[in-house]
mmCIF file of C-alpha atoms and ligand atoms in Angstrom:
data_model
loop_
_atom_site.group_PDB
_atom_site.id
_atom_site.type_symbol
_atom_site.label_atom_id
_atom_site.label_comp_id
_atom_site.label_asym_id
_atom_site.label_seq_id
_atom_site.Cartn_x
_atom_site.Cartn_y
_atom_site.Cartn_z
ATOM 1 C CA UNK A 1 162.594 114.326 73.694
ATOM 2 C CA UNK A 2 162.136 113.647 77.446
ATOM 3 C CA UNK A 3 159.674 110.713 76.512
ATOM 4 C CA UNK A 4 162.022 109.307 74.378
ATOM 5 C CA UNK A 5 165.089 109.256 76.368
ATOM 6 C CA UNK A 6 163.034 108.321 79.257
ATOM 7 C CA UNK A 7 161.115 105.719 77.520
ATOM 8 C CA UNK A 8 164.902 104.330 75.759
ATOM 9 C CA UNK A 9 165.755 103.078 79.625
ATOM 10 C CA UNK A 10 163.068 100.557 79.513
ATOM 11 C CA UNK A 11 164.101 98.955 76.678
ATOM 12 C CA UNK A 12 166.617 98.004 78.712
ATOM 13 C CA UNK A 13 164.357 96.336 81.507
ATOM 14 C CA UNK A 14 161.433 95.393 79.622
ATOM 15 C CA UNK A 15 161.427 91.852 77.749
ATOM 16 C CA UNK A 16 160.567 91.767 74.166
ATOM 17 C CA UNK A 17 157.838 91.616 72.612
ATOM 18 C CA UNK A 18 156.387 89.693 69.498
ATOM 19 C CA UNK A 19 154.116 92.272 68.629
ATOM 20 C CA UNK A 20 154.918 93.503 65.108
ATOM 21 C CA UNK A 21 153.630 96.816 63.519
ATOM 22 C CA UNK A 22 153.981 97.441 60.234
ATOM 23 C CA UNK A 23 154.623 100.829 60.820
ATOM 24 C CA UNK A 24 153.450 101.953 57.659
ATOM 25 C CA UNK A 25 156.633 100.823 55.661
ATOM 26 C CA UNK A 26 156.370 99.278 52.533
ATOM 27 C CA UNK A 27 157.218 97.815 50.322
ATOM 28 C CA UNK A 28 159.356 94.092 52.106
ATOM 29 C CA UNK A 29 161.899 93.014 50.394
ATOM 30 C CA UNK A 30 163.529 89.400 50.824
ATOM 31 C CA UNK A 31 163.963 88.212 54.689
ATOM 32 C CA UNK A 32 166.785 86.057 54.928
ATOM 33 C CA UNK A 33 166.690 83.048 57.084
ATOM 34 C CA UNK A 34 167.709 82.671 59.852
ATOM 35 C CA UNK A 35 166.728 85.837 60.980
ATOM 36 C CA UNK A 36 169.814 88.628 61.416
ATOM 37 C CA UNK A 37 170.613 90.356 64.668
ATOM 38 C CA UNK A 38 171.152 94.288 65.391
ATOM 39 C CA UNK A 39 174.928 94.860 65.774
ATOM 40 C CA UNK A 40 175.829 95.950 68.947
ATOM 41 C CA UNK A 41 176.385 99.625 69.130
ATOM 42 C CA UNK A 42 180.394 100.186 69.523
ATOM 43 C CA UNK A 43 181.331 100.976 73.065
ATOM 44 C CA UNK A 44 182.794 104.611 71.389
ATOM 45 C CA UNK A 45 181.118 106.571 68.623
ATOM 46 C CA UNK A 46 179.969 109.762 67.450
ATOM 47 C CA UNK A 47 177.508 110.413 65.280
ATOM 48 C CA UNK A 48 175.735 113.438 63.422
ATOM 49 C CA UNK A 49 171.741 112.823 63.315
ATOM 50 C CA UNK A 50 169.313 114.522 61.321
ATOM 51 C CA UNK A 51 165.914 114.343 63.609
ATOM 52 C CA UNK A 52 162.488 115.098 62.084
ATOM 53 C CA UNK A 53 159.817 115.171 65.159
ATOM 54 C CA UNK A 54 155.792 114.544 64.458
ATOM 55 C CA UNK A 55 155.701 118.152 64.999
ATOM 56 C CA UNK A 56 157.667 118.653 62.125
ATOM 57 C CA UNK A 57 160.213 120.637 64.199
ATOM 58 C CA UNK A 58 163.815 119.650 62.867
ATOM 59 C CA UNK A 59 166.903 119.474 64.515
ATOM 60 C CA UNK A 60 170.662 118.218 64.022
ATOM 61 C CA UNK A 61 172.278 116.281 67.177
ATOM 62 C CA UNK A 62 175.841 115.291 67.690
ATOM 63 C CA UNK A 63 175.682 112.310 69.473
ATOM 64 C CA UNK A 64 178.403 111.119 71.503
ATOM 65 C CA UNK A 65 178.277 107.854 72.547
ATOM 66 C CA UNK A 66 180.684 106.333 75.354
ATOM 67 C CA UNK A 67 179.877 103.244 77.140
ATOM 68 C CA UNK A 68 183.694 103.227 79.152
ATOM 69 C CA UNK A 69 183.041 106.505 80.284
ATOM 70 C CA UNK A 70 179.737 105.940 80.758
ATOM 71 C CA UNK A 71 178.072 109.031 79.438
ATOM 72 C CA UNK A 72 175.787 109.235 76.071
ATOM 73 C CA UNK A 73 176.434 113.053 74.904
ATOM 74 C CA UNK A 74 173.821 114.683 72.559
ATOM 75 C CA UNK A 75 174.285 118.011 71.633
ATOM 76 C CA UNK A 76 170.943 119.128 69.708
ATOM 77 C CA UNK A 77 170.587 122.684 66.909
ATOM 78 C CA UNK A 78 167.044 123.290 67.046
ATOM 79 C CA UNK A 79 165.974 124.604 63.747
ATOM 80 C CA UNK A 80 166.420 129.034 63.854
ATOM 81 C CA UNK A 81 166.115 127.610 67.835
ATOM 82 C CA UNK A 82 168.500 126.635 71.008
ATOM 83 C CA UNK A 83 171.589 124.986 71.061
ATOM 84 C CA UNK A 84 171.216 122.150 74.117
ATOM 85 C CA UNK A 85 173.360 120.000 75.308
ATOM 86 C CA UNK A 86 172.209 116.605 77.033
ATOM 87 C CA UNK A 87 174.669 114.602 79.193
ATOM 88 C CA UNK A 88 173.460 111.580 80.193
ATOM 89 C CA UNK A 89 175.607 109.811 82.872
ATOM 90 C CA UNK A 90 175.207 105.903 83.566
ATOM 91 C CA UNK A 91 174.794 106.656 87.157
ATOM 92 C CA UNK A 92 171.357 108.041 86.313
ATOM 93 C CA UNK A 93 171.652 111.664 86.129
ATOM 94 C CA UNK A 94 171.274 113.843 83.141
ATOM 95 C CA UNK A 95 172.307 117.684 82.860
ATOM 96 C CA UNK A 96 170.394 120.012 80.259
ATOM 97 C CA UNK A 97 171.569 122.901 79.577
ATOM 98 C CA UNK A 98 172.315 126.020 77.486
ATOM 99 C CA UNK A 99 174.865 128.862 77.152
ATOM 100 C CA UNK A 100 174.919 132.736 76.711
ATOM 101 C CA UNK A 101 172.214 135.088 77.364
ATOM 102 C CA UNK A 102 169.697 133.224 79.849
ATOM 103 C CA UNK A 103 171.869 130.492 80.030
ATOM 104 C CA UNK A 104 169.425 127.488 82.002
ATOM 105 C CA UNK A 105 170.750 124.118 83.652
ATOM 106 C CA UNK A 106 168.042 121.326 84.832
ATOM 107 C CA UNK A 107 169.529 118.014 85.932
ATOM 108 C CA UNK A 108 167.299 115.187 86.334
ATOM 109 C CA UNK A 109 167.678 111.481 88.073
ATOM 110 C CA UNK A 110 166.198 108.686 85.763
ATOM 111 C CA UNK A 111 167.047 106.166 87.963
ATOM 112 C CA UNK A 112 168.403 104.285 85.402
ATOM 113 C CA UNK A 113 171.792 104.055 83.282
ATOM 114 C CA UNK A 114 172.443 105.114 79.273
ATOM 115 C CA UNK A 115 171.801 101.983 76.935
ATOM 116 C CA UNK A 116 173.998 99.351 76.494
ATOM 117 C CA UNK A 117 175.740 98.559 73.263
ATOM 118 C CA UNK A 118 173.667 95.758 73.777
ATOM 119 C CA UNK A 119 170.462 97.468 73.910
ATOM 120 C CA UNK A 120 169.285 95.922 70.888
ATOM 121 C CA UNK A 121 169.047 92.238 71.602
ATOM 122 C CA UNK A 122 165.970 90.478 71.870
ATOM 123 C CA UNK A 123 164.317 92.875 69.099
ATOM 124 C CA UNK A 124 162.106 91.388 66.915
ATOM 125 C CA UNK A 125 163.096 90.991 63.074
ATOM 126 C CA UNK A 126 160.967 92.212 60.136
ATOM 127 C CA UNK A 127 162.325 92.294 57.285
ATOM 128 C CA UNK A 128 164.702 93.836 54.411
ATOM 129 C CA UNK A 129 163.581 97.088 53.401
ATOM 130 C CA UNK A 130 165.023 100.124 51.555
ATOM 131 C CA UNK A 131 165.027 103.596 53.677
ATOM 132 C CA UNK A 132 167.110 106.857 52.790
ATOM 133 C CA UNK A 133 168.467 104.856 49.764
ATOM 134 C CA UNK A 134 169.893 102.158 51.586
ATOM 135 C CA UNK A 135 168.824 98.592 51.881
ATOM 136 C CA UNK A 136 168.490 98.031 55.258
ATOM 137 C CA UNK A 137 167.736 95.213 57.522
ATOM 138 C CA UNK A 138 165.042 96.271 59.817
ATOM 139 C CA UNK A 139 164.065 95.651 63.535
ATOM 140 C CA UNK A 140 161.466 96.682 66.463
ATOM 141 C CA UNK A 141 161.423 96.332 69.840
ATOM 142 C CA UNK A 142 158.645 96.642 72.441
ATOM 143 C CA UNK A 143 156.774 98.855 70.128
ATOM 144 C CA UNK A 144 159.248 101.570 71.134
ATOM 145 C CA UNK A 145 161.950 101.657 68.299
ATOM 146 C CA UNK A 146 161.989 100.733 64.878
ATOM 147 C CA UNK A 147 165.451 100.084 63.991
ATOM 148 C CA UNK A 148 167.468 100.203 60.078
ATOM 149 C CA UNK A 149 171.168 99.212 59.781
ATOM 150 C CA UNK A 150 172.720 98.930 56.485
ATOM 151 C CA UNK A 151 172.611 95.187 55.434
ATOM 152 C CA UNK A 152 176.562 95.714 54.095
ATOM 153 C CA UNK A 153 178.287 97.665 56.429
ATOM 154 C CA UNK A 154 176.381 96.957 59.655
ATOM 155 C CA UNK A 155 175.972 100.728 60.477
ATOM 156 C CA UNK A 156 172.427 102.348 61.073
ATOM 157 C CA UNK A 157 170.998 104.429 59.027
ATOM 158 C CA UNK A 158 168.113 105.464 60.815
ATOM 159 C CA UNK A 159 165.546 104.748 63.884
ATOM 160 C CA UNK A 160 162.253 106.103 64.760
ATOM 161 C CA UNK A 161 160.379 105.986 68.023
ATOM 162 C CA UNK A 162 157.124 105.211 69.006
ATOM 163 C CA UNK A 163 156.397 108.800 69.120
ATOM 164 C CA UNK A 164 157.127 110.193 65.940
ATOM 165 C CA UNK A 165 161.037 111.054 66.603
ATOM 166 C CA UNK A 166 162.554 109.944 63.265
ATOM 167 C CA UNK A 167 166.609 109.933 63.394
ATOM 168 C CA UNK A 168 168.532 109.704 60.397
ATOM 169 C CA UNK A 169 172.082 108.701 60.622
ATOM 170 C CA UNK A 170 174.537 111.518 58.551
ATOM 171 C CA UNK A 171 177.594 110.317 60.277
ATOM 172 C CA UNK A 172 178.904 107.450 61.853
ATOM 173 C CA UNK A 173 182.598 107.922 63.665
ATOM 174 C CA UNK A 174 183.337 104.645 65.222
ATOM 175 C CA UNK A 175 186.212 105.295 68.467
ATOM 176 C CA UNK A 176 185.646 108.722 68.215
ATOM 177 C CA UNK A 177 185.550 110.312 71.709
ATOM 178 C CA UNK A 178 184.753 114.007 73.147
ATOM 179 C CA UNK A 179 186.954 115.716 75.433
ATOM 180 C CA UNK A 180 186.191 115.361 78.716
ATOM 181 C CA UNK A 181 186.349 119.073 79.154
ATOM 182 C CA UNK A 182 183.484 119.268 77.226
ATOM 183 C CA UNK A 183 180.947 117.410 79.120
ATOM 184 C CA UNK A 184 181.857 119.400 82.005
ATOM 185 C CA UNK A 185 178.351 120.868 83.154
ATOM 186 C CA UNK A 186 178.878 124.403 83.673
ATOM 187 C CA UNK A 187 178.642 125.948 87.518
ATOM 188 C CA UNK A 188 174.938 126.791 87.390
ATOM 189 C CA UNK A 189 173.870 123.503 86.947
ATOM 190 C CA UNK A 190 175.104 123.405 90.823
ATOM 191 C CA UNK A 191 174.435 126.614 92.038
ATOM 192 C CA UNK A 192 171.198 127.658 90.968
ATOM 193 C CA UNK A 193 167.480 126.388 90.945
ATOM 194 C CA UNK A 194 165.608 125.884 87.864
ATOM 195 C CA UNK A 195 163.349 128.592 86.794
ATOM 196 C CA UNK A 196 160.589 126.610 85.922
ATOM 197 C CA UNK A 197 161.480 126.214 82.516
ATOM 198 C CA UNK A 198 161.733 122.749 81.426
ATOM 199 C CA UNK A 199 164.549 122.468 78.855
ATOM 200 C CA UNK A 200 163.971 118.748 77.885
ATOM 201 C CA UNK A 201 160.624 119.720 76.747
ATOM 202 C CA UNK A 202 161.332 122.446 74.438
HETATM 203 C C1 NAG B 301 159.189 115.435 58.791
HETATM 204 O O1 NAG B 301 158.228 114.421 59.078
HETATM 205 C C2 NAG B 301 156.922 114.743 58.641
HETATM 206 C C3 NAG B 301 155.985 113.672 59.137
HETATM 207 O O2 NAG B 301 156.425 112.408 58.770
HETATM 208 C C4 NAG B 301 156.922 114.872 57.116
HETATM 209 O O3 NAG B 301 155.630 115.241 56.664
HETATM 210 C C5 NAG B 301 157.928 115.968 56.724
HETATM 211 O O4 NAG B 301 158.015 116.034 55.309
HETATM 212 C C6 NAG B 301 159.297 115.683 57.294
HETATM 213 N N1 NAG B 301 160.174 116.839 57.042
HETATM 214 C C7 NAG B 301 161.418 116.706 56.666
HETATM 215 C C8 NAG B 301 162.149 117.961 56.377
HETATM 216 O O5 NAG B 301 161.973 115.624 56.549
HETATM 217 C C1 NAG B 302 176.676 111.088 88.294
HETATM 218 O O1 NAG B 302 177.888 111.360 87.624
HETATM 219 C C2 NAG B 302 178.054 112.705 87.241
HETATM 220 C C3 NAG B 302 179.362 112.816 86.453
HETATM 221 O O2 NAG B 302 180.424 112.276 87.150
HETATM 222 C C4 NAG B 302 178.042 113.599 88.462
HETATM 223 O O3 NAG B 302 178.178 114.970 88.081
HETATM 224 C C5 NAG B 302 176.733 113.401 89.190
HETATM 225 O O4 NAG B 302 176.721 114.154 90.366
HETATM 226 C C6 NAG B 302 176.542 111.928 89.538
HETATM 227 N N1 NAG B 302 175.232 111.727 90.146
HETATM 228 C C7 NAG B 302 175.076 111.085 91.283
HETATM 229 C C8 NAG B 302 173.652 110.948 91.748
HETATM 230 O O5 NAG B 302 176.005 110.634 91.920
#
């Protein structure tokens, strides 16, 4: 996961790239002409994601997306695993942690802002193609994402990193917004040094 988020913030820097992969995914339907663009991601959303990794390890994340409040929340259930929450603030800084027994906080400094609702642009176009039973227009960029949106209503339906990550769009809540309250990170985020375990890797 740490890749991935990491790895998200350059899609914001980098410029795009023509390079197309196939990515496996077969078989094209009809491109239409001229070529679509992604819809920008609204500024307030949340969204429930069903994430399958390389590893095979599962795991559903609430995703909380606010670009005026510039935070993108994810709240991850690893499968039979830990319940982490991951609050990304557009100032750079990110707060993992967990609750109850052994409760653990890391923060980390990316240096760089959540994505923009704008991320998108620039991605390179590839075609019409069916995925999770919906016909989907179908983007990459910089070899990094692989993007589907629904070619009626506009709303993804899934994306899949470079690395494996596959994300699979259950809900999608446009304006919805979580209480502030909630994104609070909790004292020992600020009082106490990490024990060495690194939560964004697990
Ligand atoms: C998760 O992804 C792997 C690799 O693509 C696949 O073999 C597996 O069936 C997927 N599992 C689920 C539950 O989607
Ligand atoms: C970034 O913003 C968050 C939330 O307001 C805050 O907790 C954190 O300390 C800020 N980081 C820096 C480096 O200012």
């Amino acid at each position: 996961m740490k890749v991935a988020l990491l790895l998200i913030f350059f899609l914001l820097k980098l410029p795009n790239q023509v390079a197309v992969n196939g990515n496996g995914i077969e078989p094209w339907l009809n491109a239409p002409a001229p070529a679509p663009t992604p819809t920008p991601w609204p500024e307030q959303f949340h969204a429930l994601l069903y994430m399958n990794s390389t590893s095979t390890h599962l795991q559903i994340t609430n995703l909380w997306y606010d670009w005026p409040k510039g935070r993108n929340v994810n709240i991850l259930q690893k499968q039979l695993g830990m319940m982490l929450y991951d609050i990304e603030w557009n100032n750079g800084t990110s707060f993992y942690y967990t609750f109850g027994e052994g409760a653990q906080c890391q923060t980390m400094d990316f240096g760089v802002g959540i994505p923009r609702p704008d991320f998108l642009d620039g991605a390179h176009y590839l075609g019409q193609v069916v995925t999770d039973g919906f016909l989907c227009n179908l983007w990459e960029k910089v070899d990094f994402i692989w993007y589907y949106e629904d070619v009626v209503t506009k709303r993804p339906v899934r994306w899949d990193f470079y690395d494996g990550i596959s994300t699979h769009v259950m809900t999608f809540e446009i304006g919805a917004v979580l209480p502030d309250s909630i994104v609070q990170a909790p004292a020992y985020c600020f009082t106490e040094v990490v024990n060495g375990n690194d939560l964004s890797e697990t």
